């Protein structure tokens, strides 16, 4: 028993700290290229991208999304990110965050689950790329609101501002969009 206590005490007194891995969140309204951008950035920086958990989750639903589904997607996104963080090569690219659960819950149900609100400040991202709505809408069975893209763009600005998030809007089409994102991430990393 004394050996265990001594080891624990010695461990607590060491200056061992896990290296901080910067997390870049790629966020925005529907059909702005978040998944494609995340994959591009992960390849460019030779690291991994955390996929959007809710995409596969919603694809498997047989009925409308419920309050419990939103909570499940929140928990799933957190767990997926935690499982992939140790595999990151100096930088983790996240295809959206569970902030999306807050935004969708408020839109669909008029409020967000309290556990999501409680966890938001505990899971900050170092830098956000807010993808602009300047890309044409692409139909997808999991996309619902082509007429509300401007509204959701404003919601994203409001949410990121409320979090005091460090973010940049990424605009442009084709290769320009990717290059604008890389420039923004490089500038962030150079700070």
JSON list of C-alpha atoms in Angstrom, two decimals:
[
{"chain": "A", "resi": 1, "resn": "UNK", "atom": "CA", "xyz": [0.00, 0.00, 0.00]},
{"chain": "A", "resi": 2, "resn": "UNK", "atom": "CA", "xyz": [2.81, 2.42, 0.85]},
{"chain": "A", "resi": 3, "resn": "UNK", "atom": "CA", "xyz": [4.47, 1.70, -2.51]},
{"chain": "A", "resi": 4, "resn": "UNK", "atom": "CA", "xyz": [1.31, 2.62, -4.39]},
{"chain": "A", "resi": 5, "resn": "UNK", "atom": "CA", "xyz": [0.86, 5.84, -2.39]},
{"chain": "A", "resi": 6, "resn": "UNK", "atom": "CA", "xyz": [4.48, 6.73, -2.90]},
{"chain": "A", "resi": 7, "resn": "UNK", "atom": "CA", "xyz": [4.24, 6.15, -6.65]},
{"chain": "A", "resi": 8, "resn": "UNK", "atom": "CA", "xyz": [1.06, 8.20, -6.94]},
{"chain": "A", "resi": 9, "resn": "UNK", "atom": "CA", "xyz": [2.59, 10.99, -4.90]},
{"chain": "A", "resi": 10, "resn": "UNK", "atom": "CA", "xyz": [5.76, 10.95, -7.01]},
{"chain": "A", "resi": 11, "resn": "UNK", "atom": "CA", "xyz": [3.69, 11.04, -10.21]},
{"chain": "A", "resi": 12, "resn": "UNK", "atom": "CA", "xyz": [1.68, 14.03, -8.99]},
{"chain": "A", "resi": 13, "resn": "UNK", "atom": "CA", "xyz": [4.88, 15.90, -8.20]},
{"chain": "A", "resi": 14, "resn": "UNK", "atom": "CA", "xyz": [6.42, 15.43, -11.62]},
{"chain": "A", "resi": 15, "resn": "UNK", "atom": "CA", "xyz": [6.19, 18.11, -14.28]},
{"chain": "A", "resi": 16, "resn": "UNK", "atom": "CA", "xyz": [4.76, 15.63, -16.77]},
{"chain": "A", "resi": 17, "resn": "UNK", "atom": "CA", "xyz": [2.25, 17.31, -19.09]},
{"chain": "A", "resi": 18, "resn": "UNK", "atom": "CA", "xyz": [0.66, 15.93, -22.20]},
{"chain": "A", "resi": 19, "resn": "UNK", "atom": "CA", "xyz": [1.61, 17.93, -25.25]},
{"chain": "A", "resi": 20, "resn": "UNK", "atom": "CA", "xyz": [-1.24, 20.16, -26.39]},
{"chain": "A", "resi": 21, "resn": "UNK", "atom": "CA", "xyz": [-2.49, 19.25, -29.84]},
{"chain": "A", "resi": 22, "resn": "UNK", "atom": "CA", "xyz": [-4.11, 22.27, -31.53]},
{"chain": "A", "resi": 23, "resn": "UNK", "atom": "CA", "xyz": [-7.65, 21.55, -32.68]},
{"chain": "A", "resi": 24, "resn": "UNK", "atom": "CA", "xyz": [-8.98, 23.21, -35.82]},
{"chain": "A", "resi": 25, "resn": "UNK", "atom": "CA", "xyz": [-12.77, 23.10, -36.22]},
{"chain": "A", "resi": 26, "resn": "UNK", "atom": "CA", "xyz": [-14.29, 23.34, -39.69]},
{"chain": "A", "resi": 27, "resn": "UNK", "atom": "CA", "xyz": [-17.84, 24.62, -39.22]},
{"chain": "A", "resi": 28, "resn": "UNK", "atom": "CA", "xyz": [-20.67, 26.33, -41.06]},
{"chain": "A", "resi": 29, "resn": "UNK", "atom": "CA", "xyz": [-24.14, 25.97, -42.53]},
{"chain": "A", "resi": 30, "resn": "UNK", "atom": "CA", "xyz": [-25.22, 23.03, -44.65]},
{"chain": "A", "resi": 31, "resn": "UNK", "atom": "CA", "xyz": [-23.56, 22.46, -48.03]},
{"chain": "A", "resi": 32, "resn": "UNK", "atom": "CA", "xyz": [-20.49, 24.61, -47.49]},
{"chain": "A", "resi": 33, "resn": "UNK", "atom": "CA", "xyz": [-17.95, 21.82, -48.04]},
{"chain": "A", "resi": 34, "resn": "UNK", "atom": "CA", "xyz": [-16.98, 21.08, -44.43]},
{"chain": "A", "resi": 35, "resn": "UNK", "atom": "CA", "xyz": [-16.20, 17.38, -44.92]},
{"chain": "A", "resi": 36, "resn": "UNK", "atom": "CA", "xyz": [-14.26, 17.95, -48.12]},
{"chain": "A", "resi": 37, "resn": "UNK", "atom": "CA", "xyz": [-12.34, 20.83, -46.52]},
{"chain": "A", "resi": 38, "resn": "UNK", "atom": "CA", "xyz": [-11.55, 18.74, -43.43]},
{"chain": "A", "resi": 39, "resn": "UNK", "atom": "CA", "xyz": [-10.21, 15.89, -45.54]},
{"chain": "A", "resi": 40, "resn": "UNK", "atom": "CA", "xyz": [-8.15, 18.33, -47.63]},
{"chain": "A", "resi": 41, "resn": "UNK", "atom": "CA", "xyz": [-6.61, 19.97, -44.56]},
{"chain": "A", "resi": 42, "resn": "UNK", "atom": "CA", "xyz": [-5.87, 16.62, -42.92]},
{"chain": "A", "resi": 43, "resn": "UNK", "atom": "CA", "xyz": [-4.02, 15.50, -46.06]},
{"chain": "A", "resi": 44, "resn": "UNK", "atom": "CA", "xyz": [-2.21, 18.84, -46.39]},
{"chain": "A", "resi": 45, "resn": "UNK", "atom": "CA", "xyz": [-0.99, 18.79, -42.78]},
{"chain": "A", "resi": 46, "resn": "UNK", "atom": "CA", "xyz": [-0.42, 15.01, -42.78]},
{"chain": "A", "resi": 47, "resn": "UNK", "atom": "CA", "xyz": [-2.72, 14.39, -39.87]},
{"chain": "A", "resi": 48, "resn": "UNK", "atom": "CA", "xyz": [-6.22, 13.02, -39.38]},
{"chain": "A", "resi": 49, "resn": "UNK", "atom": "CA", "xyz": [-9.68, 14.53, -39.53]},
{"chain": "A", "resi": 50, "resn": "UNK", "atom": "CA", "xyz": [-12.42, 13.72, -37.05]},
{"chain": "A", "resi": 51, "resn": "UNK", "atom": "CA", "xyz": [-15.50, 12.99, -39.17]},
{"chain": "A", "resi": 52, "resn": "UNK", "atom": "CA", "xyz": [-18.94, 14.39, -38.40]},
{"chain": "A", "resi": 53, "resn": "UNK", "atom": "CA", "xyz": [-20.50, 11.76, -36.13]},
{"chain": "A", "resi": 54, "resn": "UNK", "atom": "CA", "xyz": [-24.05, 12.95, -36.82]},
{"chain": "A", "resi": 55, "resn": "UNK", "atom": "CA", "xyz": [-23.78, 12.24, -40.55]},
{"chain": "A", "resi": 56, "resn": "UNK", "atom": "CA", "xyz": [-23.67, 8.47, -40.16]},
{"chain": "A", "resi": 57, "resn": "UNK", "atom": "CA", "xyz": [-25.97, 8.61, -37.16]},
{"chain": "A", "resi": 58, "resn": "UNK", "atom": "CA", "xyz": [-28.69, 10.49, -39.08]},
{"chain": "A", "resi": 59, "resn": "UNK", "atom": "CA", "xyz": [-28.26, 8.30, -42.15]},
{"chain": "A", "resi": 60, "resn": "UNK", "atom": "CA", "xyz": [-29.24, 5.31, -39.98]},
{"chain": "A", "resi": 61, "resn": "UNK", "atom": "CA", "xyz": [-32.36, 6.96, -38.51]},
{"chain": "A", "resi": 62, "resn": "UNK", "atom": "CA", "xyz": [-35.69, 5.53, -39.64]},
{"chain": "A", "resi": 63, "resn": "UNK", "atom": "CA", "xyz": [-37.76, 8.48, -38.41]},
{"chain": "A", "resi": 64, "resn": "UNK", "atom": "CA", "xyz": [-37.42, 12.17, -37.57]},
{"chain": "A", "resi": 65, "resn": "UNK", "atom": "CA", "xyz": [-34.56, 13.20, -35.31]},
{"chain": "A", "resi": 66, "resn": "UNK", "atom": "CA", "xyz": [-35.57, 13.33, -31.64]},
{"chain": "A", "resi": 67, "resn": "UNK", "atom": "CA", "xyz": [-34.28, 15.14, -28.57]},
{"chain": "A", "resi": 68, "resn": "UNK", "atom": "CA", "xyz": [-32.53, 11.93, -27.48]},
{"chain": "A", "resi": 69, "resn": "UNK", "atom": "CA", "xyz": [-30.92, 11.66, -30.91]},
{"chain": "A", "resi": 70, "resn": "UNK", "atom": "CA", "xyz": [-29.40, 15.12, -30.43]},
{"chain": "A", "resi": 71, "resn": "UNK", "atom": "CA", "xyz": [-27.96, 14.03, -27.07]},
{"chain": "A", "resi": 72, "resn": "UNK", "atom": "CA", "xyz": [-26.63, 10.83, -28.66]},
{"chain": "A", "resi": 73, "resn": "UNK", "atom": "CA", "xyz": [-24.95, 12.83, -31.43]},
{"chain": "A", "resi": 74, "resn": "UNK", "atom": "CA", "xyz": [-23.38, 15.17, -28.88]},
{"chain": "A", "resi": 75, "resn": "UNK", "atom": "CA", "xyz": [-21.98, 12.25, -26.90]},
{"chain": "A", "resi": 76, "resn": "UNK", "atom": "CA", "xyz": [-20.88, 10.45, -30.07]},
{"chain": "A", "resi": 77, "resn": "UNK", "atom": "CA", "xyz": [-19.01, 13.48, -31.41]},
{"chain": "A", "resi": 78, "resn": "UNK", "atom": "CA", "xyz": [-17.16, 13.94, -28.13]},
{"chain": "A", "resi": 79, "resn": "UNK", "atom": "CA", "xyz": [-16.23, 10.26, -27.92]},
{"chain": "A", "resi": 80, "resn": "UNK", "atom": "CA", "xyz": [-15.08, 10.12, -31.55]},
{"chain": "A", "resi": 81, "resn": "UNK", "atom": "CA", "xyz": [-12.89, 13.18, -31.13]},
{"chain": "A", "resi": 82, "resn": "UNK", "atom": "CA", "xyz": [-11.37, 11.82, -27.90]},
{"chain": "A", "resi": 83, "resn": "UNK", "atom": "CA", "xyz": [-10.60, 8.50, -29.58]},
{"chain": "A", "resi": 84, "resn": "UNK", "atom": "CA", "xyz": [-8.85, 10.14, -32.54]},
{"chain": "A", "resi": 85, "resn": "UNK", "atom": "CA", "xyz": [-6.92, 12.86, -30.72]},
{"chain": "A", "resi": 86, "resn": "UNK", "atom": "CA", "xyz": [-4.02, 10.52, -29.76]},
{"chain": "A", "resi": 87, "resn": "UNK", "atom": "CA", "xyz": [-3.60, 9.63, -33.46]},
{"chain": "A", "resi": 88, "resn": "UNK", "atom": "CA", "xyz": [-3.19, 13.26, -34.57]},
{"chain": "A", "resi": 89, "resn": "UNK", "atom": "CA", "xyz": [0.12, 14.31, -36.04]},
{"chain": "A", "resi": 90, "resn": "UNK", "atom": "CA", "xyz": [0.61, 17.62, -34.23]},
{"chain": "A", "resi": 91, "resn": "UNK", "atom": "CA", "xyz": [-2.77, 19.02, -35.33]},
{"chain": "A", "resi": 92, "resn": "UNK", "atom": "CA", "xyz": [-6.33, 17.71, -35.22]},
{"chain": "A", "resi": 93, "resn": "UNK", "atom": "CA", "xyz": [-8.82, 18.73, -37.90]},
{"chain": "A", "resi": 94, "resn": "UNK", "atom": "CA", "xyz": [-12.46, 18.43, -36.79]},
{"chain": "A", "resi": 95, "resn": "UNK", "atom": "CA", "xyz": [-15.26, 18.21, -39.34]},
{"chain": "A", "resi": 96, "resn": "UNK", "atom": "CA", "xyz": [-17.71, 20.26, -37.28]},
{"chain": "A", "resi": 97, "resn": "UNK", "atom": "CA", "xyz": [-18.12, 20.16, -33.49]},
{"chain": "A", "resi": 98, "resn": "UNK", "atom": "CA", "xyz": [-20.91, 19.38, -31.09]},
{"chain": "A", "resi": 99, "resn": "UNK", "atom": "CA", "xyz": [-21.80, 23.11, -31.23]},
{"chain": "A", "resi": 100, "resn": "UNK", "atom": "CA", "xyz": [-23.84, 21.95, -34.22]},
{"chain": "A", "resi": 101, "resn": "UNK", "atom": "CA", "xyz": [-26.04, 19.97, -31.81]},
{"chain": "A", "resi": 102, "resn": "UNK", "atom": "CA", "xyz": [-26.79, 23.20, -29.92]},
{"chain": "A", "resi": 103, "resn": "UNK", "atom": "CA", "xyz": [-27.64, 25.06, -33.12]},
{"chain": "A", "resi": 104, "resn": "UNK", "atom": "CA", "xyz": [-29.86, 22.29, -34.53]},
{"chain": "A", "resi": 105, "resn": "UNK", "atom": "CA", "xyz": [-31.58, 21.61, -31.21]},
{"chain": "A", "resi": 106, "resn": "UNK", "atom": "CA", "xyz": [-32.45, 25.26, -30.79]},
{"chain": "A", "resi": 107, "resn": "UNK", "atom": "CA", "xyz": [-33.78, 25.41, -34.33]},
{"chain": "A", "resi": 108, "resn": "UNK", "atom": "CA", "xyz": [-35.75, 22.16, -34.19]},
{"chain": "A", "resi": 109, "resn": "UNK", "atom": "CA", "xyz": [-36.87, 22.05, -30.54]},
{"chain": "A", "resi": 110, "resn": "UNK", "atom": "CA", "xyz": [-36.54, 25.64, -29.33]},
{"chain": "A", "resi": 111, "resn": "UNK", "atom": "CA", "xyz": [-33.74, 24.83, -26.89]},
{"chain": "A", "resi": 112, "resn": "UNK", "atom": "CA", "xyz": [-30.54, 22.82, -26.54]},
{"chain": "A", "resi": 113, "resn": "UNK", "atom": "CA", "xyz": [-29.94, 19.98, -24.05]},
{"chain": "A", "resi": 114, "resn": "UNK", "atom": "CA", "xyz": [-28.50, 21.34, -20.82]},
{"chain": "A", "resi": 115, "resn": "UNK", "atom": "CA", "xyz": [-25.62, 18.87, -20.88]},
{"chain": "A", "resi": 116, "resn": "UNK", "atom": "CA", "xyz": [-24.56, 20.28, -24.26]},
{"chain": "A", "resi": 117, "resn": "UNK", "atom": "CA", "xyz": [-24.68, 23.83, -22.91]},
{"chain": "A", "resi": 118, "resn": "UNK", "atom": "CA", "xyz": [-22.71, 22.77, -19.83]},
{"chain": "A", "resi": 119, "resn": "UNK", "atom": "CA", "xyz": [-19.99, 21.08, -21.90]},
{"chain": "A", "resi": 120, "resn": "UNK", "atom": "CA", "xyz": [-19.47, 23.82, -24.51]},
{"chain": "A", "resi": 121, "resn": "UNK", "atom": "CA", "xyz": [-17.01, 25.90, -22.48]},
{"chain": "A", "resi": 122, "resn": "UNK", "atom": "CA", "xyz": [-15.12, 22.76, -21.41]},
{"chain": "A", "resi": 123, "resn": "UNK", "atom": "CA", "xyz": [-14.26, 21.71, -24.98]},
{"chain": "A", "resi": 124, "resn": "UNK", "atom": "CA", "xyz": [-12.71, 24.68, -26.74]},
{"chain": "A", "resi": 125, "resn": "UNK", "atom": "CA", "xyz": [-11.13, 24.52, -30.15]},
{"chain": "A", "resi": 126, "resn": "UNK", "atom": "CA", "xyz": [-8.02, 26.53, -30.83]},
{"chain": "A", "resi": 127, "resn": "UNK", "atom": "CA", "xyz": [-9.18, 27.89, -34.17]},
{"chain": "A", "resi": 128, "resn": "UNK", "atom": "CA", "xyz": [-12.37, 27.75, -36.22]},
{"chain": "A", "resi": 129, "resn": "UNK", "atom": "CA", "xyz": [-12.78, 27.95, -39.97]},
{"chain": "A", "resi": 130, "resn": "UNK", "atom": "CA", "xyz": [-16.32, 29.16, -40.66]},
{"chain": "A", "resi": 131, "resn": "UNK", "atom": "CA", "xyz": [-17.06, 28.16, -44.24]},
{"chain": "A", "resi": 132, "resn": "UNK", "atom": "CA", "xyz": [-18.99, 30.74, -46.21]},
{"chain": "A", "resi": 133, "resn": "UNK", "atom": "CA", "xyz": [-22.22, 30.06, -48.09]},
{"chain": "A", "resi": 134, "resn": "UNK", "atom": "CA", "xyz": [-20.73, 31.14, -51.43]},
{"chain": "A", "resi": 135, "resn": "UNK", "atom": "CA", "xyz": [-20.74, 27.56, -52.77]},
{"chain": "A", "resi": 136, "resn": "UNK", "atom": "CA", "xyz": [-23.82, 26.41, -54.69]},
{"chain": "A", "resi": 137, "resn": "UNK", "atom": "CA", "xyz": [-26.27, 24.23, -52.78]},
{"chain": "A", "resi": 138, "resn": "UNK", "atom": "CA", "xyz": [-25.73, 20.51, -53.28]},
{"chain": "A", "resi": 139, "resn": "UNK", "atom": "CA", "xyz": [-28.74, 18.29, -52.67]},
{"chain": "A", "resi": 140, "resn": "UNK", "atom": "CA", "xyz": [-28.21, 15.54, -50.13]},
{"chain": "A", "resi": 141, "resn": "UNK", "atom": "CA", "xyz": [-30.81, 13.45, -48.27]},
{"chain": "A", "resi": 142, "resn": "UNK", "atom": "CA", "xyz": [-29.38, 14.69, -44.95]},
{"chain": "A", "resi": 143, "resn": "UNK", "atom": "CA", "xyz": [-29.63, 18.40, -45.81]},
{"chain": "A", "resi": 144, "resn": "UNK", "atom": "CA", "xyz": [-32.84, 20.20, -44.99]},
{"chain": "A", "resi": 145, "resn": "UNK", "atom": "CA", "xyz": [-32.76, 23.97, -45.31]},
{"chain": "A", "resi": 146, "resn": "UNK", "atom": "CA", "xyz": [-31.40, 25.41, -48.57]},
{"chain": "A", "resi": 147, "resn": "UNK", "atom": "CA", "xyz": [-33.45, 28.57, -48.02]},
{"chain": "A", "resi": 148, "resn": "UNK", "atom": "CA", "xyz": [-31.99, 29.16, -44.54]},
{"chain": "A", "resi": 149, "resn": "UNK", "atom": "CA", "xyz": [-28.27, 29.28, -45.33]},
{"chain": "A", "resi": 150, "resn": "UNK", "atom": "CA", "xyz": [-27.97, 33.02, -44.64]},
{"chain": "A", "resi": 151, "resn": "UNK", "atom": "CA", "xyz": [-29.86, 32.58, -41.38]},
{"chain": "A", "resi": 152, "resn": "UNK", "atom": "CA", "xyz": [-27.57, 29.77, -40.24]},
{"chain": "A", "resi": 153, "resn": "UNK", "atom": "CA", "xyz": [-24.48, 31.74, -41.28]},
{"chain": "A", "resi": 154, "resn": "UNK", "atom": "CA", "xyz": [-25.59, 34.50, -38.90]},
{"chain": "A", "resi": 155, "resn": "UNK", "atom": "CA", "xyz": [-26.29, 31.91, -36.20]},
{"chain": "A", "resi": 156, "resn": "UNK", "atom": "CA", "xyz": [-22.74, 30.57, -36.57]},
{"chain": "A", "resi": 157, "resn": "UNK", "atom": "CA", "xyz": [-21.29, 34.08, -36.26]},
{"chain": "A", "resi": 158, "resn": "UNK", "atom": "CA", "xyz": [-23.39, 34.65, -33.12]},
{"chain": "A", "resi": 159, "resn": "UNK", "atom": "CA", "xyz": [-22.42, 31.32, -31.53]},
{"chain": "A", "resi": 160, "resn": "UNK", "atom": "CA", "xyz": [-18.70, 31.69, -32.24]},
{"chain": "A", "resi": 161, "resn": "UNK", "atom": "CA", "xyz": [-18.73, 35.26, -30.94]},
{"chain": "A", "resi": 162, "resn": "UNK", "atom": "CA", "xyz": [-20.53, 34.12, -27.77]},
{"chain": "A", "resi": 163, "resn": "UNK", "atom": "CA", "xyz": [-17.78, 31.54, -27.22]},
{"chain": "A", "resi": 164, "resn": "UNK", "atom": "CA", "xyz": [-15.14, 34.22, -27.83]},
{"chain": "A", "resi": 165, "resn": "UNK", "atom": "CA", "xyz": [-13.80, 31.82, -30.43]},
{"chain": "A", "resi": 166, "resn": "UNK", "atom": "CA", "xyz": [-10.83, 32.56, -32.60]},
{"chain": "A", "resi": 167, "resn": "UNK", "atom": "CA", "xyz": [-12.33, 32.18, -36.08]},
{"chain": "A", "resi": 168, "resn": "UNK", "atom": "CA", "xyz": [-12.00, 33.22, -39.71]},
{"chain": "A", "resi": 169, "resn": "UNK", "atom": "CA", "xyz": [-14.56, 33.06, -42.51]},
{"chain": "A", "resi": 170, "resn": "UNK", "atom": "CA", "xyz": [-13.30, 31.04, -45.47]},
{"chain": "A", "resi": 171, "resn": "UNK", "atom": "CA", "xyz": [-14.72, 32.05, -48.85]},
{"chain": "A", "resi": 172, "resn": "UNK", "atom": "CA", "xyz": [-13.91, 31.23, -52.44]},
{"chain": "A", "resi": 173, "resn": "UNK", "atom": "CA", "xyz": [-14.56, 28.38, -54.80]},
{"chain": "A", "resi": 174, "resn": "UNK", "atom": "CA", "xyz": [-12.43, 25.57, -56.15]},
{"chain": "A", "resi": 175, "resn": "UNK", "atom": "CA", "xyz": [-8.76, 25.57, -55.22]},
{"chain": "A", "resi": 176, "resn": "UNK", "atom": "CA", "xyz": [-8.98, 29.16, -53.97]},
{"chain": "A", "resi": 177, "resn": "UNK", "atom": "CA", "xyz": [-11.17, 28.01, -51.09]},
{"chain": "A", "resi": 178, "resn": "UNK", "atom": "CA", "xyz": [-8.63, 25.39, -50.01]},
{"chain": "A", "resi": 179, "resn": "UNK", "atom": "CA", "xyz": [-5.72, 27.82, -50.35]},
{"chain": "A", "resi": 180, "resn": "UNK", "atom": "CA", "xyz": [-7.59, 30.42, -48.28]},
{"chain": "A", "resi": 181, "resn": "UNK", "atom": "CA", "xyz": [-8.11, 27.83, -45.55]},
{"chain": "A", "resi": 182, "resn": "UNK", "atom": "CA", "xyz": [-4.45, 26.76, -45.57]},
{"chain": "A", "resi": 183, "resn": "UNK", "atom": "CA", "xyz": [-3.34, 30.42, -45.35]},
{"chain": "A", "resi": 184, "resn": "UNK", "atom": "CA", "xyz": [-5.63, 30.96, -42.37]},
{"chain": "A", "resi": 185, "resn": "UNK", "atom": "CA", "xyz": [-4.41, 27.82, -40.58]},
{"chain": "A", "resi": 186, "resn": "UNK", "atom": "CA", "xyz": [-0.76, 28.66, -41.34]},
{"chain": "A", "resi": 187, "resn": "UNK", "atom": "CA", "xyz": [-1.25, 32.17, -39.93]},
{"chain": "A", "resi": 188, "resn": "UNK", "atom": "CA", "xyz": [-2.83, 30.67, -36.80]},
{"chain": "A", "resi": 189, "resn": "UNK", "atom": "CA", "xyz": [0.00, 28.17, -36.38]},
{"chain": "A", "resi": 190, "resn": "UNK", "atom": "CA", "xyz": [2.65, 30.86, -36.88]},
{"chain": "A", "resi": 191, "resn": "UNK", "atom": "CA", "xyz": [1.35, 32.88, -33.91]}
]
